[in-house]
PDB file of C-alpha atoms in Angstrom:
ATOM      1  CA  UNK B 192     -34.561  14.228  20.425  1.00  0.00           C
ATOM      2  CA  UNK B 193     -33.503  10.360  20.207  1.00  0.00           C
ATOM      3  CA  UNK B 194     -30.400  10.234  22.681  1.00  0.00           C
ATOM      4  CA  UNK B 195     -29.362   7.416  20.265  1.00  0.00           C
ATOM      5  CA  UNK B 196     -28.721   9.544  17.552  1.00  0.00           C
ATOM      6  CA  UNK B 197     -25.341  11.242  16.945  1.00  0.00           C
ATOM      7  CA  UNK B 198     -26.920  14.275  17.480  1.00  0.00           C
ATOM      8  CA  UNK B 199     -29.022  13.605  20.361  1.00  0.00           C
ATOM      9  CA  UNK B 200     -25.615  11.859  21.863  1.00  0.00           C
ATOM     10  CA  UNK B 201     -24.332  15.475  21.202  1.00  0.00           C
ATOM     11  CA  UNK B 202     -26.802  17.577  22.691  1.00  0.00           C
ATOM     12  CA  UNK B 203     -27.678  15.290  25.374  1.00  0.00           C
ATOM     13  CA  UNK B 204     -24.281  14.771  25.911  1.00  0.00           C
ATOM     14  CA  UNK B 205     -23.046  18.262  26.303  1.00  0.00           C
ATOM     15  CA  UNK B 206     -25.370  19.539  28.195  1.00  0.00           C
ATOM     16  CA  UNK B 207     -24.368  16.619  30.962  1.00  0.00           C
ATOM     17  CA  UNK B 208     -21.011  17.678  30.459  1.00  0.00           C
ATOM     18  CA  UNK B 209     -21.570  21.585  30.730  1.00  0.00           C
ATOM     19  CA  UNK B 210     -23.749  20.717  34.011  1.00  0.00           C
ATOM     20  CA  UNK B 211     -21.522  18.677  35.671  1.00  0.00           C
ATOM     21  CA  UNK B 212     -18.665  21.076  35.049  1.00  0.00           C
ATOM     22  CA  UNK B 213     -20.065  24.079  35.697  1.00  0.00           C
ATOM     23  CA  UNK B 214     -21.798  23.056  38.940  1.00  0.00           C
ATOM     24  CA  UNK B 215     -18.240  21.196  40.161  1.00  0.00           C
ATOM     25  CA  UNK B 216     -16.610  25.128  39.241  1.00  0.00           C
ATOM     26  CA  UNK B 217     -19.013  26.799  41.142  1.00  0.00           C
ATOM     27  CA  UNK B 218     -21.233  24.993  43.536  1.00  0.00           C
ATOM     28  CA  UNK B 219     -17.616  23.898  46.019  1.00  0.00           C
ATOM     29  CA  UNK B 220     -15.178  26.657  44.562  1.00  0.00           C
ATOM     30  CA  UNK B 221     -11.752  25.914  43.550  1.00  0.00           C
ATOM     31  CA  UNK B 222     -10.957  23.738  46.508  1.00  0.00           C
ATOM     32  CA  UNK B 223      -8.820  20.334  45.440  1.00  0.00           C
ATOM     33  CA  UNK B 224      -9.970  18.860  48.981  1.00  0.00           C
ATOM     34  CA  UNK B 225     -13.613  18.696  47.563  1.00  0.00           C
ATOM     35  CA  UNK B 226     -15.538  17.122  44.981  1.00  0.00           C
ATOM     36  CA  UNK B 227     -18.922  17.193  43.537  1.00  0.00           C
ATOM     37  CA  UNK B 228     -20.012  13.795  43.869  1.00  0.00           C
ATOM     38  CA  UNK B 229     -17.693  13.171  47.298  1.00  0.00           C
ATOM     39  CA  UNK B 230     -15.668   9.909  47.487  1.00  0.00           C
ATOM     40  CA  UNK B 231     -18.023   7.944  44.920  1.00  0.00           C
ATOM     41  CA  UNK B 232     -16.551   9.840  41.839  1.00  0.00           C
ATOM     42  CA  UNK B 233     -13.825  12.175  42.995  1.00  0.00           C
ATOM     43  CA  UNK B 234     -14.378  14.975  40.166  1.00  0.00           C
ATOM     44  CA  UNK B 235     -10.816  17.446  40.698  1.00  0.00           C
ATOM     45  CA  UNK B 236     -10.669  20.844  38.965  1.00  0.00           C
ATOM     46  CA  UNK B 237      -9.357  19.473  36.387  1.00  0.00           C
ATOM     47  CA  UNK B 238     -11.493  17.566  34.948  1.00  0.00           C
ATOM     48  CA  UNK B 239     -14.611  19.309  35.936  1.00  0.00           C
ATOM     49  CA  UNK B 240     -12.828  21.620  33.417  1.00  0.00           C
ATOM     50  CA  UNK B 241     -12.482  19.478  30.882  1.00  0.00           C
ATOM     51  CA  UNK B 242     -16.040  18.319  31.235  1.00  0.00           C
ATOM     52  CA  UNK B 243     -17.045  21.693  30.657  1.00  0.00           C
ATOM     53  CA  UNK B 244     -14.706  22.308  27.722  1.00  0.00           C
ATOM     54  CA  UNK B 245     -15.817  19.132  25.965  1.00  0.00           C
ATOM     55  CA  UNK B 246     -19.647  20.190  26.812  1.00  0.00           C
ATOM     56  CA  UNK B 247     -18.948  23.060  25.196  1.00  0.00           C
ATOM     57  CA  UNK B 248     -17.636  21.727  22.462  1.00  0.00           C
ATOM     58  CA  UNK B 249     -20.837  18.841  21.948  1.00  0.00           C
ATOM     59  CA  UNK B 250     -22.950  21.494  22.101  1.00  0.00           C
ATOM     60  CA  UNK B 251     -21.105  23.405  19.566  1.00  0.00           C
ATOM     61  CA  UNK B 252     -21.135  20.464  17.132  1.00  0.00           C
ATOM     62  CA  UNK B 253     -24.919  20.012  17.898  1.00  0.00           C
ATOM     63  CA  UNK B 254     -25.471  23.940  16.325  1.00  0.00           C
ATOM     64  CA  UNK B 255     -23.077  23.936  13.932  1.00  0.00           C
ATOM     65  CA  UNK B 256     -22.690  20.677  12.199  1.00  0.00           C
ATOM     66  CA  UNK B 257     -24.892  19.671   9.881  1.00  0.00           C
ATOM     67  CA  UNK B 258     -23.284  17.199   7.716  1.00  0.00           C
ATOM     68  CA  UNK B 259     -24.676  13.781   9.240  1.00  0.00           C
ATOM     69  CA  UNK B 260     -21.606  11.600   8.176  1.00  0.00           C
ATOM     70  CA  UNK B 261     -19.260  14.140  10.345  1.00  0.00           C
ATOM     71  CA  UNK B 262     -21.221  14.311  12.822  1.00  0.00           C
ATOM     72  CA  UNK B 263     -21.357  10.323  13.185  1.00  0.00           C
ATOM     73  CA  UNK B 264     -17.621  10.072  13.085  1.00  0.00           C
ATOM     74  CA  UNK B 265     -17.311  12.997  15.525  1.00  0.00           C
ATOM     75  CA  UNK B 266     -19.579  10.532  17.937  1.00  0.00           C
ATOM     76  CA  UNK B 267     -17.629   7.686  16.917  1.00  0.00           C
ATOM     77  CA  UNK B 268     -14.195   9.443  17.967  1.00  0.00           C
ATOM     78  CA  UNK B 269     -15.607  10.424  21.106  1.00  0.00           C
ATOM     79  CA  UNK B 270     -16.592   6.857  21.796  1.00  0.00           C
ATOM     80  CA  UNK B 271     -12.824   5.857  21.059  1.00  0.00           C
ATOM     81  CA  UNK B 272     -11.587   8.603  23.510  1.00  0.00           C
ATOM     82  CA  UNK B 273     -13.906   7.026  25.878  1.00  0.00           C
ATOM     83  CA  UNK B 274     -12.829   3.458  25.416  1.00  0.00           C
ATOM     84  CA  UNK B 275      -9.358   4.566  25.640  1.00  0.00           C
ATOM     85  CA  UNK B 276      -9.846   6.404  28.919  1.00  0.00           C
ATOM     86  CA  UNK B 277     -11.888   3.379  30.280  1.00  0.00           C
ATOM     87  CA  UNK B 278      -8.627   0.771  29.265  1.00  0.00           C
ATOM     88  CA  UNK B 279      -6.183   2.944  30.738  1.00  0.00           C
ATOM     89  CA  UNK B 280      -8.075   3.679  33.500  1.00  0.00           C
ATOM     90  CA  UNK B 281      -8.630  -0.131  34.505  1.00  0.00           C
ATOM     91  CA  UNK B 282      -5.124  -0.866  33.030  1.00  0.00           C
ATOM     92  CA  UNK B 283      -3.961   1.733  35.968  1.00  0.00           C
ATOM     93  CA  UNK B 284      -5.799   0.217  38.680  1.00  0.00           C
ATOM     94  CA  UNK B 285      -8.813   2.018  41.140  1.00  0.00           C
ATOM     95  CA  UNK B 286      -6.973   4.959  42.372  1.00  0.00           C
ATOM     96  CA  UNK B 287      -7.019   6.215  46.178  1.00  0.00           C
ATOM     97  CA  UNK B 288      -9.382   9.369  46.456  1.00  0.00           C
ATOM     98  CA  UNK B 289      -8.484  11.730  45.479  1.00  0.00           C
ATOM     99  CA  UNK B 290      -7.569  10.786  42.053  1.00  0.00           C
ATOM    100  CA  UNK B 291      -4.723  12.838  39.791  1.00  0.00           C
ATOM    101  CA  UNK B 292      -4.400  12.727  36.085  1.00  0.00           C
ATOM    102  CA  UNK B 293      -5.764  11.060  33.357  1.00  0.00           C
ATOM    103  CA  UNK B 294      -5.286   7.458  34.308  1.00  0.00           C
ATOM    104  CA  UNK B 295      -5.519   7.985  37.835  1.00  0.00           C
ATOM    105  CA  UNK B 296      -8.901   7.385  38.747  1.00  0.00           C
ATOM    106  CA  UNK B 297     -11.536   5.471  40.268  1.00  0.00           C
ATOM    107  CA  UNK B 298     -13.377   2.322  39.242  1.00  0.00           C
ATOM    108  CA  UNK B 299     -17.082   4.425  39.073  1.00  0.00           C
ATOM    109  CA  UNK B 300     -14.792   6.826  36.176  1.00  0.00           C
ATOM    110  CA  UNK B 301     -13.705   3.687  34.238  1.00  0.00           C
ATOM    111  CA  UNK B 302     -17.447   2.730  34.435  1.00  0.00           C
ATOM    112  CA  UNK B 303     -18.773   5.620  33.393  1.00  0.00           C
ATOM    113  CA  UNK B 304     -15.990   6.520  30.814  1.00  0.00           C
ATOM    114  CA  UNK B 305     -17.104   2.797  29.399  1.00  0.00           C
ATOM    115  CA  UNK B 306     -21.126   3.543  29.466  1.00  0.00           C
ATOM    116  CA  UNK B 307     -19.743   7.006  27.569  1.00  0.00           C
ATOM    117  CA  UNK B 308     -18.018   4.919  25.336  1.00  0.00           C
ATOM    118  CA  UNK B 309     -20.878   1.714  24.007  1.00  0.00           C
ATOM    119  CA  UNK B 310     -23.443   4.779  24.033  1.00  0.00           C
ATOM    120  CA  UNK B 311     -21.282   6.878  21.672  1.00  0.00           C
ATOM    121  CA  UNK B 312     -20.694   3.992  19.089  1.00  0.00           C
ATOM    122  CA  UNK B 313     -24.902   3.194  19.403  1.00  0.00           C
ATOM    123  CA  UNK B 314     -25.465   6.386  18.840  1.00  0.00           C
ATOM    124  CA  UNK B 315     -22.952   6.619  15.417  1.00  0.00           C
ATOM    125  CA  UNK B 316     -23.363   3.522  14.307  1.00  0.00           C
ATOM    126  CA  UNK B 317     -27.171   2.389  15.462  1.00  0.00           C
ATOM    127  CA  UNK B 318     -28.998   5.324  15.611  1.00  0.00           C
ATOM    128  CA  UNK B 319     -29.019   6.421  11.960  1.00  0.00           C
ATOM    129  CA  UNK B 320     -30.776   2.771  11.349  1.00  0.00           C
ATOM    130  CA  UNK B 321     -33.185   3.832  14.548  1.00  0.00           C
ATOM    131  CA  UNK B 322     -33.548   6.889  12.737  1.00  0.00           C
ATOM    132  CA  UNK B 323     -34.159   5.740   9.284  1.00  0.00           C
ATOM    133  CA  UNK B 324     -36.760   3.147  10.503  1.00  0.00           C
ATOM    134  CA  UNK B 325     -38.664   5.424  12.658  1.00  0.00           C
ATOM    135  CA  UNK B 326     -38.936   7.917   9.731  1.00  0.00           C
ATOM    136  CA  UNK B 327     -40.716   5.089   7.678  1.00  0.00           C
TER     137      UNK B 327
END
């Protein structure tokens, strides 16, 4: 699997996600005054549900698409979700701990929201050259 591929961004991807929200669900319980990762990157319920949902959904693409020109725009718009979480993020400010909302969060989100984002468009737009070159 070439992580730089759309569908190695996928599976890779989604199994982070699914990880990271399932253990946030389970390992502390439903308890807002906790987090996963503790004050570095305050992960609420919230989104340690939507991590899982859009896990789910990666790894969903990963099994069921099979058209490689979807599947690189379906990268591609997750690396524009990404970039648009990471501007409003910054645009908002670091947020105190613990962080509410979409745009409420810290600076270590809008970092990792913006690696997210530069590996998603590699991954659409540079790994199906990767990809090509490596098969020749």
């Amino acid at each position: 699997m070439n992580p730089l591929s759309s569908r190695g961004f996928l599976l890779l991807g989604g199994i982070i996600l699914v990880v990271l929200g399932v253990s946030g669900l389970t390992v502390l319980g439903p308890t807002p005054e906790a987090s996963l990762l503790g004050d570095f990157n305050w992960l609420d319920q919230g989104e340690n549900v939507a991590h899982l949902l859009f896990g789910v959904v990666a790894l969903g693409a990963y099994f069921m698409l099979k058209d490689a020109m979807l599947t690189k725009w379906l990268v591609a718009l997750v690396g524009v979700v990404a970039l648009v979480a990471t501007v409003a993020g910054f645009l908002n400010g670091s947020a105190a701990v613990p962080n509410v909302g979409f745009t409420n969060l810290e600076m270590s989100d809008n970092v990792l929201h913006l690696v997210v984002a530069l590996w998603a468009f590699a991954a659409a737009f540079m790994g199906s050259k990767a990809q090509a070159t490596a098969e020749m």
